[in-house]
Tab-separated table of C-alpha atoms in Angstrom:
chain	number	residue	atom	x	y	z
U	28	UNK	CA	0.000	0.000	0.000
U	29	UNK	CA	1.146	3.551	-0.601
U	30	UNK	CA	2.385	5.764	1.896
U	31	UNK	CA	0.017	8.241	1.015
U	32	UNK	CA	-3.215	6.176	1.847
U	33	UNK	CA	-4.878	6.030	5.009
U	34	UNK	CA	-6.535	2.192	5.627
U	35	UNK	CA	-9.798	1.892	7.708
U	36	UNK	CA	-10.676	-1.673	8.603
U	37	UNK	CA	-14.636	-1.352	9.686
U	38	UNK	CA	-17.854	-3.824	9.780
U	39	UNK	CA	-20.239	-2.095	7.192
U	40	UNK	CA	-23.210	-1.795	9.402
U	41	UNK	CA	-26.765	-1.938	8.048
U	42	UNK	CA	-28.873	0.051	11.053
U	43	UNK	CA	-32.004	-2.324	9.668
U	44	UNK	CA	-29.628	-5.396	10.462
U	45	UNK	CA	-29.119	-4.826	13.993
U	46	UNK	CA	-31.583	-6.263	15.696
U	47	UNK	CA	-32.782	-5.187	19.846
U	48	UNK	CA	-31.073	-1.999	18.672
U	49	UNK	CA	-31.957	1.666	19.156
U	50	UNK	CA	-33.344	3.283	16.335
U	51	UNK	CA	-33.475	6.779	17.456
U	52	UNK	CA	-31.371	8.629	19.909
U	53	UNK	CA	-31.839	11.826	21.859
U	54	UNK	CA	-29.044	14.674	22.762
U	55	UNK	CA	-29.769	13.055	26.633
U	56	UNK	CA	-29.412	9.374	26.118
U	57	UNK	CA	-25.891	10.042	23.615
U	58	UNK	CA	-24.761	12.007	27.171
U	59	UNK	CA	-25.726	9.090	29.228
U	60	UNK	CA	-23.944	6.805	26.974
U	61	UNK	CA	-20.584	8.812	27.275
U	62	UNK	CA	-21.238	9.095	31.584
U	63	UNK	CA	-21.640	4.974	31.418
U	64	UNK	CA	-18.410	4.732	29.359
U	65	UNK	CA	-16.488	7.294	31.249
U	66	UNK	CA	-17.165	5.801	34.389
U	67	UNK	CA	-16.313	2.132	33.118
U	68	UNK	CA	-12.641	3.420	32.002
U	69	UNK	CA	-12.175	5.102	35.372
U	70	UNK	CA	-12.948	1.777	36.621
U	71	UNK	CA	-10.867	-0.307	34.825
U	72	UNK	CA	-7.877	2.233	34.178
U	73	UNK	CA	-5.419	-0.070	35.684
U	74	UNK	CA	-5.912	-2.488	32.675
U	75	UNK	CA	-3.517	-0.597	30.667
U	76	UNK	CA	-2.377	2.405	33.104
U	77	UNK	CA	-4.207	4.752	30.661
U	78	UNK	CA	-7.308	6.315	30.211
U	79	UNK	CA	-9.392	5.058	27.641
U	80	UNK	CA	-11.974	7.767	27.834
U	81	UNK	CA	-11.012	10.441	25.575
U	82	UNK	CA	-12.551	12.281	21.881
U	83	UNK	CA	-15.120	10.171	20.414
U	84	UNK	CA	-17.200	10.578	17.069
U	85	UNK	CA	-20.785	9.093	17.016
U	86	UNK	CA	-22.224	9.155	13.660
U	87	UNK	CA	-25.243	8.883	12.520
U	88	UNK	CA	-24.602	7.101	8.939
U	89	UNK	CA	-27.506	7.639	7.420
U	90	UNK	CA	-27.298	11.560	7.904
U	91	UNK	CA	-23.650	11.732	8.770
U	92	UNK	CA	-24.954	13.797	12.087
U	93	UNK	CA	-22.128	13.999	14.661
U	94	UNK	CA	-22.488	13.302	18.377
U	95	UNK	CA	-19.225	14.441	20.253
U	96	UNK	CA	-18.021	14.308	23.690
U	97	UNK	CA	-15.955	17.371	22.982
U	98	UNK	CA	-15.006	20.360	20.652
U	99	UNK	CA	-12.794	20.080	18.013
U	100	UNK	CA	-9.764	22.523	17.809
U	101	UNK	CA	-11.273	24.101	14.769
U	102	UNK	CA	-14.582	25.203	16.364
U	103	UNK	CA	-16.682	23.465	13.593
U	104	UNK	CA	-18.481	21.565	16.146
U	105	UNK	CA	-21.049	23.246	17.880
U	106	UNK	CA	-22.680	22.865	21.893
U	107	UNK	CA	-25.977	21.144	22.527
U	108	UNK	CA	-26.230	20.469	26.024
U	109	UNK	CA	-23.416	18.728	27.175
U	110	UNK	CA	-22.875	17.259	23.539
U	111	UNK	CA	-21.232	18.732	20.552
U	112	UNK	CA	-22.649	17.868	17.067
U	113	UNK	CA	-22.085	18.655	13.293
U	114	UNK	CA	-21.899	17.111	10.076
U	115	UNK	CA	-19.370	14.722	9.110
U	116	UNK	CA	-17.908	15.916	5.448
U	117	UNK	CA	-18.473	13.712	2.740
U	118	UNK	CA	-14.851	12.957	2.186
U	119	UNK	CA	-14.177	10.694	5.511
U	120	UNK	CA	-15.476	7.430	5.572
U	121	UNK	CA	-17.954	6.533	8.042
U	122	UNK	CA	-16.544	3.528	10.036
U	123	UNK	CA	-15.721	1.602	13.549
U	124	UNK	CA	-11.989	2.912	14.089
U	125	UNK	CA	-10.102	5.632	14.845
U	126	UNK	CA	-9.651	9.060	12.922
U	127	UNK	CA	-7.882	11.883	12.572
U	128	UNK	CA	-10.017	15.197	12.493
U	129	UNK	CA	-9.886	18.725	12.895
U	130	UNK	CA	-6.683	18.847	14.972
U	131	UNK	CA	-7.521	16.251	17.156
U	132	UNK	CA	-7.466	11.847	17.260
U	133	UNK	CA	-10.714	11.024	17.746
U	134	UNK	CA	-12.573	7.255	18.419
U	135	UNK	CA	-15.416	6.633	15.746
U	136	UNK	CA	-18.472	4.617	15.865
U	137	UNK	CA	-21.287	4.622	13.951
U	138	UNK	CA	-24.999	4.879	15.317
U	139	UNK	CA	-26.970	3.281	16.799
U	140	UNK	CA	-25.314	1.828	19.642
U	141	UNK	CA	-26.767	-1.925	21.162
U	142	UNK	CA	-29.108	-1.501	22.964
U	143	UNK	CA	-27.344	-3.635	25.801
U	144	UNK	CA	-25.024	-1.507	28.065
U	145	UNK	CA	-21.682	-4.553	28.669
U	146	UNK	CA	-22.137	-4.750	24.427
U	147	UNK	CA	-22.001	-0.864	24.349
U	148	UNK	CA	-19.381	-0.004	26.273
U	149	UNK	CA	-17.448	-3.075	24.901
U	150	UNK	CA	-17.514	-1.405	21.757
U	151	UNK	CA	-16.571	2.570	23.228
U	152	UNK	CA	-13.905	0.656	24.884
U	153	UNK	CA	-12.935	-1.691	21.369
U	154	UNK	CA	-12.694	1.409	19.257
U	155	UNK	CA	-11.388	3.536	22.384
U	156	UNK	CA	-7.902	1.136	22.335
U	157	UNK	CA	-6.976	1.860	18.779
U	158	UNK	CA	-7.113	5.867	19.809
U	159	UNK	CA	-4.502	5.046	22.292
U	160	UNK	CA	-2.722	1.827	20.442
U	161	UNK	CA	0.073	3.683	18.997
U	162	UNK	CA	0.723	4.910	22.452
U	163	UNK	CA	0.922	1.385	23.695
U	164	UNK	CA	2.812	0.072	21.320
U	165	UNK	CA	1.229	-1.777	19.213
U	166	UNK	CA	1.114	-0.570	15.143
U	167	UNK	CA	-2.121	-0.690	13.654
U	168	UNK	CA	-2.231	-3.348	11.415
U	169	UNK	CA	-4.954	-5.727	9.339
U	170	UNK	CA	-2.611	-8.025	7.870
U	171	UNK	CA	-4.184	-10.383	4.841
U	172	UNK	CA	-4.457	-14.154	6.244
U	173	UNK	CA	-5.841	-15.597	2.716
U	174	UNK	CA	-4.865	-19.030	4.407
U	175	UNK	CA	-8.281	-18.781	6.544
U	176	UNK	CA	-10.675	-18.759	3.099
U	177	UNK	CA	-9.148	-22.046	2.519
U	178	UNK	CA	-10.544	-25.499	3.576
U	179	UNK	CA	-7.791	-26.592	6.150
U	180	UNK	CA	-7.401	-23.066	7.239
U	181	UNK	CA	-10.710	-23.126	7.644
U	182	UNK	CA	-11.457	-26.121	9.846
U	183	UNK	CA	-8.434	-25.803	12.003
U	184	UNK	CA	-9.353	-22.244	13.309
U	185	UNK	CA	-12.646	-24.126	13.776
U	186	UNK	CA	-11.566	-26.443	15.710
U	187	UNK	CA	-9.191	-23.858	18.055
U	188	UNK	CA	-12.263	-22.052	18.315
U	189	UNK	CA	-14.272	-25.424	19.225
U	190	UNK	CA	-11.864	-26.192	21.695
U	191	UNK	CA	-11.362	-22.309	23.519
U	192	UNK	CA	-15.353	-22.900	23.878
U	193	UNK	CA	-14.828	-25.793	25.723
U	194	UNK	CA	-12.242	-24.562	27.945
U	195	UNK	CA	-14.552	-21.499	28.650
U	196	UNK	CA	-17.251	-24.099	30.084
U	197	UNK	CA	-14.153	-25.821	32.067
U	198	UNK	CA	-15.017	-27.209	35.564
U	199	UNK	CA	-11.857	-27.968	36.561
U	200	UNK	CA	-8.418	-26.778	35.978
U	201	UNK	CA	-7.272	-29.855	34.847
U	202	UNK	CA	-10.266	-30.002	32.211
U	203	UNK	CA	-9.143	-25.995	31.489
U	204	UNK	CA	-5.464	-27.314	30.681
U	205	UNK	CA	-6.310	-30.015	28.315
U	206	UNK	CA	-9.146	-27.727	26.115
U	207	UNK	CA	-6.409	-24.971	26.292
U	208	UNK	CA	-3.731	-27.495	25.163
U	209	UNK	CA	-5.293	-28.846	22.014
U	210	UNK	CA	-6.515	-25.324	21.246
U	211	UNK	CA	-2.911	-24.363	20.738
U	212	UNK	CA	-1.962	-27.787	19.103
U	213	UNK	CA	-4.525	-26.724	16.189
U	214	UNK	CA	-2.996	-23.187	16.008
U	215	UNK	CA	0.448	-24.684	15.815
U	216	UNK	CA	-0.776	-27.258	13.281
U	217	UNK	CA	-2.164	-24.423	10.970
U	218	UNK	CA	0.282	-22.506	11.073
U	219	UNK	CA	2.598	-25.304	9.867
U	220	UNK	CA	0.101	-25.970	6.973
U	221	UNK	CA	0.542	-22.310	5.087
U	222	UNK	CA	4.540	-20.435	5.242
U	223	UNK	CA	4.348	-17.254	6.844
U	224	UNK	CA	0.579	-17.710	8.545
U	225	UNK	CA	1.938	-17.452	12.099
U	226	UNK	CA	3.165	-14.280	11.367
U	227	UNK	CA	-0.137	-12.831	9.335
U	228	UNK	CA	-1.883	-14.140	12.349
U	229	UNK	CA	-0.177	-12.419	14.786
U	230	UNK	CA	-0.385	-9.256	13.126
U	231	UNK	CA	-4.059	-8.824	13.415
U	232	UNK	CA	-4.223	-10.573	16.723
U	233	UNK	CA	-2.127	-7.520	18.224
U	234	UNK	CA	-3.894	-4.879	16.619
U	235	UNK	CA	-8.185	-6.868	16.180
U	236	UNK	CA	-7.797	-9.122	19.072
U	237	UNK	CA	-5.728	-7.271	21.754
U	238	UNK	CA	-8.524	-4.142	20.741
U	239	UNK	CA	-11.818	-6.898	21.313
U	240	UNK	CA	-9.842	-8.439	24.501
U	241	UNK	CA	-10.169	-4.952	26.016
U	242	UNK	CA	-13.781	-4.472	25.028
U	243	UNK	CA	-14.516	-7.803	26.832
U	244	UNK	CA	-12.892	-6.665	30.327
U	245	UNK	CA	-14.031	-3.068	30.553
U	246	UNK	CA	-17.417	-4.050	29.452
U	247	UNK	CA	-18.260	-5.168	33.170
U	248	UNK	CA	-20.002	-8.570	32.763
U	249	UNK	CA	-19.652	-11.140	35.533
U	250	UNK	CA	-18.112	-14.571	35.352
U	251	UNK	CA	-21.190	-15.997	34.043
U	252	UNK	CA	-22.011	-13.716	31.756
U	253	UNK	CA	-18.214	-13.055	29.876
U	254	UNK	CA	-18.083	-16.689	29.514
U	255	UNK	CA	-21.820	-17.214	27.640
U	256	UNK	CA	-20.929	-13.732	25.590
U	257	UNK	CA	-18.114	-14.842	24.301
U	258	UNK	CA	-19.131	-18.515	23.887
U	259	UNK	CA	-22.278	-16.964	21.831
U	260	UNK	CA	-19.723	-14.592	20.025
U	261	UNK	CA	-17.467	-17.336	18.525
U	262	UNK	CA	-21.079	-19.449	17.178
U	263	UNK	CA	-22.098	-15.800	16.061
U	264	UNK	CA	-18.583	-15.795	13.977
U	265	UNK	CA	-18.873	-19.264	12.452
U	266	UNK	CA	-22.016	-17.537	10.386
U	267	UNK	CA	-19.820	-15.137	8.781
U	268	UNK	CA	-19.223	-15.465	5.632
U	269	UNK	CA	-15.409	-15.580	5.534
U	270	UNK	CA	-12.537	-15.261	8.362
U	271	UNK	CA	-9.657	-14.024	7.156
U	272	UNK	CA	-10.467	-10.577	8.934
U	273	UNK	CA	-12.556	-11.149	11.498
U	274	UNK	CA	-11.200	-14.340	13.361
U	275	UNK	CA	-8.983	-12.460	15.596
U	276	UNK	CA	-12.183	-10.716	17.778
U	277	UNK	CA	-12.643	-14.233	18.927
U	278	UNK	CA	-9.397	-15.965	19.427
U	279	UNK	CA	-7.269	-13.560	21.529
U	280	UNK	CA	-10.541	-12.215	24.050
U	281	UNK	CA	-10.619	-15.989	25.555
U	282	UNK	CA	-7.020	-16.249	25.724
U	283	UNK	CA	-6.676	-13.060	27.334
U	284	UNK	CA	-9.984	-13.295	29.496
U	285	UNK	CA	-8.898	-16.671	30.993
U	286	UNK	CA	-5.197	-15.500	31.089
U	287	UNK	CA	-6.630	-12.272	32.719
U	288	UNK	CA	-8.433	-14.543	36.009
U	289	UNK	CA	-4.480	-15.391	36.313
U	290	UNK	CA	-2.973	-12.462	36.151
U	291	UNK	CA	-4.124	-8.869	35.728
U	292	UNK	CA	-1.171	-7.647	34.058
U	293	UNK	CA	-0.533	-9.780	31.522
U	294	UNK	CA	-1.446	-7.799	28.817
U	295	UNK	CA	1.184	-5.046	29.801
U	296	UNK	CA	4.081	-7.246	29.714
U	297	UNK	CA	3.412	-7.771	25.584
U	298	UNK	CA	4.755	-5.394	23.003
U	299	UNK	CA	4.317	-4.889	19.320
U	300	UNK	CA	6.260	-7.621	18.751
U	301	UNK	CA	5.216	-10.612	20.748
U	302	UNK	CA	4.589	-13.587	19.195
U	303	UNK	CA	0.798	-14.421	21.308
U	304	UNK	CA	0.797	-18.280	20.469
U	305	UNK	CA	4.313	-18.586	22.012
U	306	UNK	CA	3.146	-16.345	25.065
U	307	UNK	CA	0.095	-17.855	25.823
U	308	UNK	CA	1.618	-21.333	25.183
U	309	UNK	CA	4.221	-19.898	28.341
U	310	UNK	CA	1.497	-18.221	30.079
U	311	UNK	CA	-0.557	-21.010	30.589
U	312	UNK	CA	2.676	-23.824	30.864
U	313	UNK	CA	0.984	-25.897	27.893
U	314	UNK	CA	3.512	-28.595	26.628
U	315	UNK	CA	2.101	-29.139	22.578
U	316	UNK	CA	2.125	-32.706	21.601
U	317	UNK	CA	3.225	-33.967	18.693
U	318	UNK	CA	1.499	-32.428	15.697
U	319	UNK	CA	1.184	-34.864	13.341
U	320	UNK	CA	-1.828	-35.491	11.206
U	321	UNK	CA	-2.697	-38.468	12.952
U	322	UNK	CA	-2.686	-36.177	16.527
U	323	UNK	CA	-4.726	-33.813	15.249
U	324	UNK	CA	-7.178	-35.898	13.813
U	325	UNK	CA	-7.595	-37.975	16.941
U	326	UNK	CA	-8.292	-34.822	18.987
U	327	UNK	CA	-10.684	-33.543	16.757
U	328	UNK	CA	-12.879	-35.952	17.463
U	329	UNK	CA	-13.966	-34.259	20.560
U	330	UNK	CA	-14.955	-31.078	18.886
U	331	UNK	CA	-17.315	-31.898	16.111
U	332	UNK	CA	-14.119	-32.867	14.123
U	333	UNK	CA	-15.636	-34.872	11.033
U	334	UNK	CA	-19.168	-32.692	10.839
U	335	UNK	CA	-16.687	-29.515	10.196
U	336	UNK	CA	-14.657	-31.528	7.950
U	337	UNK	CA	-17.758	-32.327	5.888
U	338	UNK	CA	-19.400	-28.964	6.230
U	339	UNK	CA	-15.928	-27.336	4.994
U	340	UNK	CA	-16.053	-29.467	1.757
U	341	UNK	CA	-19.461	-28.705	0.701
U	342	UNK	CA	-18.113	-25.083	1.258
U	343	UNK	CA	-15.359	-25.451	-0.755
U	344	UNK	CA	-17.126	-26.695	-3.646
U	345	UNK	CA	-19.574	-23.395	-3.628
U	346	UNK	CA	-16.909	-20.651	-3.202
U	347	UNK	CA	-15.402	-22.264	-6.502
U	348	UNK	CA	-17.778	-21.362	-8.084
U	349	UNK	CA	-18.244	-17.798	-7.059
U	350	UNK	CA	-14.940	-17.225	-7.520
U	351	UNK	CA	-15.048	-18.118	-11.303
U	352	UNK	CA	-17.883	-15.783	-11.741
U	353	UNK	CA	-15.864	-12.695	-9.648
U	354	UNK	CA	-13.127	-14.168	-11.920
U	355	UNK	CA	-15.369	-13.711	-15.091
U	356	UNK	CA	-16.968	-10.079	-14.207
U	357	UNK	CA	-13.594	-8.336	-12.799
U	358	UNK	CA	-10.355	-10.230	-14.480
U	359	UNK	CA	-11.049	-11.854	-17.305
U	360	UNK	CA	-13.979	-9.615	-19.266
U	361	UNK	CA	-13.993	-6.121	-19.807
U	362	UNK	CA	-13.539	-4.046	-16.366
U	363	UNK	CA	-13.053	-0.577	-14.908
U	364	UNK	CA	-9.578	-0.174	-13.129
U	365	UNK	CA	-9.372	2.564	-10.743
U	366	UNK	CA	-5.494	3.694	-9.087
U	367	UNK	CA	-5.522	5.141	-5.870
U	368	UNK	CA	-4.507	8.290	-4.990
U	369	UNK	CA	-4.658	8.756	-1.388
U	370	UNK	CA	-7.181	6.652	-1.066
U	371	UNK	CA	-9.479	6.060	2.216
U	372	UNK	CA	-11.413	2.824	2.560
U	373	UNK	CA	-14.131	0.616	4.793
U	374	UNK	CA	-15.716	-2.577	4.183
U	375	UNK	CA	-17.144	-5.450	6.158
U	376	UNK	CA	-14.175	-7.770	6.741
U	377	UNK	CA	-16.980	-10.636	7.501
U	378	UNK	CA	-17.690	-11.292	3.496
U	379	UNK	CA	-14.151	-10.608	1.804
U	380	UNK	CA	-13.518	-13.194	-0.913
U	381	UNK	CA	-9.508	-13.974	-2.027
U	382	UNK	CA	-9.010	-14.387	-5.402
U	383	UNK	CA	-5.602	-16.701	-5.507
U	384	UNK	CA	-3.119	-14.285	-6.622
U	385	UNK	CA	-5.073	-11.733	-8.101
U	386	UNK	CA	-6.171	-9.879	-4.747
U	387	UNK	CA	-9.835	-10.089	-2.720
U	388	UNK	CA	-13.177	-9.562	-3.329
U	389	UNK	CA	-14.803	-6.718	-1.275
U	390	UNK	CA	-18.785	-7.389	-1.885
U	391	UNK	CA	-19.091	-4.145	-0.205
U	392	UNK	CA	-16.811	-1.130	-0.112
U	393	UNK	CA	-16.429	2.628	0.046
U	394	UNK	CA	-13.520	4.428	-1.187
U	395	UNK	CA	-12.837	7.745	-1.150
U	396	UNK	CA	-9.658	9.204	-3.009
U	397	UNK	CA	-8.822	12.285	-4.624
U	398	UNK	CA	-10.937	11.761	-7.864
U	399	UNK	CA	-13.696	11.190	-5.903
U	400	UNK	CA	-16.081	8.415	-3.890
U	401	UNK	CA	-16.313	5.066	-4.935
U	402	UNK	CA	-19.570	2.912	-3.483
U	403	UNK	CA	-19.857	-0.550	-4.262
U	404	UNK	CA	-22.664	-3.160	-2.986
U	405	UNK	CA	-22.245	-5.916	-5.399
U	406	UNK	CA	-18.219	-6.454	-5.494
U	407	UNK	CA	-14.798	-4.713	-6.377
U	408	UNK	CA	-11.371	-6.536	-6.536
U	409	UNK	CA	-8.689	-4.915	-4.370
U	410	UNK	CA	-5.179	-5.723	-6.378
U	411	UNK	CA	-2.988	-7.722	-3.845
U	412	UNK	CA	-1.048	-4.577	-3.065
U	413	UNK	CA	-3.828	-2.091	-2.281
U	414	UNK	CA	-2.425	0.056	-5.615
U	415	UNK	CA	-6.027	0.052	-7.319
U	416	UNK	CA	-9.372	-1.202	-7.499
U	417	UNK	CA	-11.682	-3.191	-10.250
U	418	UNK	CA	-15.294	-3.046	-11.069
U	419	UNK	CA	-17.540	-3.999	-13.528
U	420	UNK	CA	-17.703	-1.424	-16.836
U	421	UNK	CA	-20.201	1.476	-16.475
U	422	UNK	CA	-23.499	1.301	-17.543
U	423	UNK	CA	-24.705	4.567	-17.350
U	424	UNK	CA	-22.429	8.447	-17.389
U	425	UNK	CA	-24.540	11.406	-15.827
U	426	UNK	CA	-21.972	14.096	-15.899
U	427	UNK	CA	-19.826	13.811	-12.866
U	428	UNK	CA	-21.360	10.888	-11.265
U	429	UNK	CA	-20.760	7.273	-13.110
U	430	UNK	CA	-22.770	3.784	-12.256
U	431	UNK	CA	-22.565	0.247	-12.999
U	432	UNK	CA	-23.652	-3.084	-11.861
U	433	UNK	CA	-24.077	-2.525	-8.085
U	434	UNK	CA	-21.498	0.820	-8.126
U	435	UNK	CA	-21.724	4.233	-7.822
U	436	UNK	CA	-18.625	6.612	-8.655
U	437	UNK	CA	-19.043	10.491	-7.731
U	438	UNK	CA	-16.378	12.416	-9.598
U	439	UNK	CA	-14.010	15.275	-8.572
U	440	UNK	CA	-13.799	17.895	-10.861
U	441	UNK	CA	-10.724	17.171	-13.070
U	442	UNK	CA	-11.165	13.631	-13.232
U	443	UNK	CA	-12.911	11.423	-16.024
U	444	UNK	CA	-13.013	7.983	-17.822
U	445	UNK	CA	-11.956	6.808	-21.153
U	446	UNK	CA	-12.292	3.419	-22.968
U	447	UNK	CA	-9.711	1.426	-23.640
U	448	UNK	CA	-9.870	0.236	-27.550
U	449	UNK	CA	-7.346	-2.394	-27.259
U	450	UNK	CA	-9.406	-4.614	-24.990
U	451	UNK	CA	-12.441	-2.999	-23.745
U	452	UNK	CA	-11.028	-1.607	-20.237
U	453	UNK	CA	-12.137	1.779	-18.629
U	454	UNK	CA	-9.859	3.416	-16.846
U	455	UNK	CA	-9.788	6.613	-14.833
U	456	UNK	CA	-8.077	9.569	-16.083
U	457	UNK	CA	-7.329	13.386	-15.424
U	458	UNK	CA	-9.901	15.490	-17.748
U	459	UNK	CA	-6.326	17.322	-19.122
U	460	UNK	CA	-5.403	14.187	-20.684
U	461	UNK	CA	-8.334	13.515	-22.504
U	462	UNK	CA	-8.254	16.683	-24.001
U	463	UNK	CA	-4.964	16.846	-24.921
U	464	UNK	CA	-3.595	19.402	-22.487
């Protein structure tokens, strides 16, 4: 990816999706929200030794209202009540993370919040750790892990996952110890099926799973409930669509949360360069067994081993197909490349579909760059090194605003499209070379 171009890794949230959610909010219930919040990370400040409570953006995404907890240094936010709102410009990309805005780092979360108060101020306190990450030490990164669209890579994060539920229910510590043991022996057996996964892994472990692990603490559930939330989170996850992006907000939080009811600082011996497998393997004095096939298929067979197996294959055989048709629409027939040029981005990392070589398939995406904002609901291929974009040919040219099969491109001035004759390729183009200039 270039230099120039900021990365925002979001869930694309549909407010009609989110079910026992609030569809309205009021000036008074966005300040009670930020009280709850506040008083949570007072709570829990010893967690990292900092403050999580700090400048926060809630947007409303339909309107792109802004709810703040504070004034910006530019004054463009103005004072309702003990709430600051605005309008969100058009440019910046409406997403779960953390932005840079009008002099200040802010959090960002779209509205509405849940409707539940441990799942809301899980998420303040998710999107509240990447504001501070940098400061911790940890680089914000969404490495790819391609490995976990893939059958093998597939069924062994499965069965970790299988396994980390099991060790959640644990009644003893000696039960604990064995779940936690062959949860690790199908990490370490992944990671010796695809070069280079451990590392991928890691990556978005430190920045995804370390940011979810916080959520989980300073969300103030009891016993009972952390362990059925994040029991129901990882059956939640096996629905998604793909897990190349999304596995880590359920791997590290139970590692960390039963690491956590051993020690309470933990988390601030790691830096942004521990390996997590080899510390929890440490942490929790796990010996791995050998990891042959024939060990790992053994185990399996306490956690649903052969029905994922099966259900993995059937999979397999579909996303073939879907990939020849991506395949078909954005490689091989006539397509619209775009470059980027500072580009900003968000998508749902749940649905992403790797292409081999070629790069992924974002079913949904918004881009914003400086010809303009790209919207897509019905796929775009991101080139393996984030340099450019492809979508289907345009179907229709109003002027400054372009559309095709499930996209919408808006224009900057200076900026059009021309047809290449050679093999049927749009491309995008300043308006001065099109006319010569």
């Amino acid at each position: 990816m270039r230099q120039t171009a900021i990365f925002i890794l979001s869930f694309f949230l549909c407010i009609q999706s989110l079910a026992g959610q609030v569809k309205t909010v009021s000036i008074d219930s966005i300040s009670t929200f930020y009280n709850e919040f506040k008083t949570e990370s007072k709570k829990n400040i010893e967690l990292w030794n900092k403050d999580l409570y700090g400048p926060i953006l809630l947007i409303n995404p339909k309107t792109r209202a802004i709810f703040a907890n504070e004034a910006d240094e530019n004054g463009i936010l103005k004072a309702a009540g003990n709430v600051y709102t605005g309008v969100l410009p058009d440019k910046i990309n409406i997403a779960n993370t953390a932005v840079d805005w009008n002099g200040k780092r802010w959090t960002m979360i779209m509205l509405p919040l849940p409707q539940n108060k441990y799942n809301r101020v899980g998420l303040l306190a998710h999107e509240s750790f990447h504001r501070i990450q940098p400061s911790l030490g940890f680089e914000l990164s969404n490495a790819e892990n391609n490995h976990l669209d893939q059958k093998e890579g597939r069924v062994y994060l499965r069965l970790e996952l299988e396994a980390l539920k099991k060790a959640l229910k644990s009644v003893s510590e000696k039960e604990l110890q064995g779940h936690l043991t062959n949860a690790l022996t199908f990490r370490k057996y992944r990671h010796n099926l695809y070069n280079g996964s451990n590392v991928s892994e890691n990556l978005l472990e430190l920045n995804e799973g370390m940011a979810e692990f916080t959520g989980v603490i300073i969300g103030g559930r009891n016993k009972t409930q952390s362990e059925a939330f994040l029991v129901d989170g990882i059956n939640d996850f096996f629905k998604n669509a793909t897990f190349v992006r999304s596995f880590a907000y359920y791997t590290v939080p139970v590692y960390g949360y039963l690491l956590y009811n051993k020690d309470k600082n933990w988390n601030k011996k790691m830096t942004g360069k521990t390996d997590l497998t080899d510390y929890f393997i440490k942490a929790f004095n796990i010996t791995i067994p050998d990891r042959s096939n024939n060990t790992v298929t053994k185990i399996s067979d306490h956690y649903n081993g052969r029905i994922i197996s099966e259900e993995e294959t059937k999979r397999e055989e579909k996303k073939k197909k879907l990939i020849a048709e991506y395949k078909s629409k954005l490689i091989e027939n006539p397509h619209f490349e775009i470059k980027f040029e500072k580009m900003n981005v968000s998508f749902d990392p749940r649905n992403i579909i790797p292409i081999e070589d070629k790069g992924t398939v974002y079913p949904t995406i918004r881009v914003t760059g400086k010809w303009g904002i790209l919207t897509v609901e019905n796929g775009a291929l991101m080139s393996p090194n984030w340099d450019k974009i492809s979508i289907s040919n345009p179907v229709r040219i109003e002027g400054e605003k372009i559309s095709g099969d499930g996209w919408v491109l808006e224009l900057t001035e200076g900026y059009n499209i021309e047809k290449k004759e050679t093999n049927g390729n749009y491309m995008l183009v300043k308006s001065d070379i099109i006319s010569g200039k």
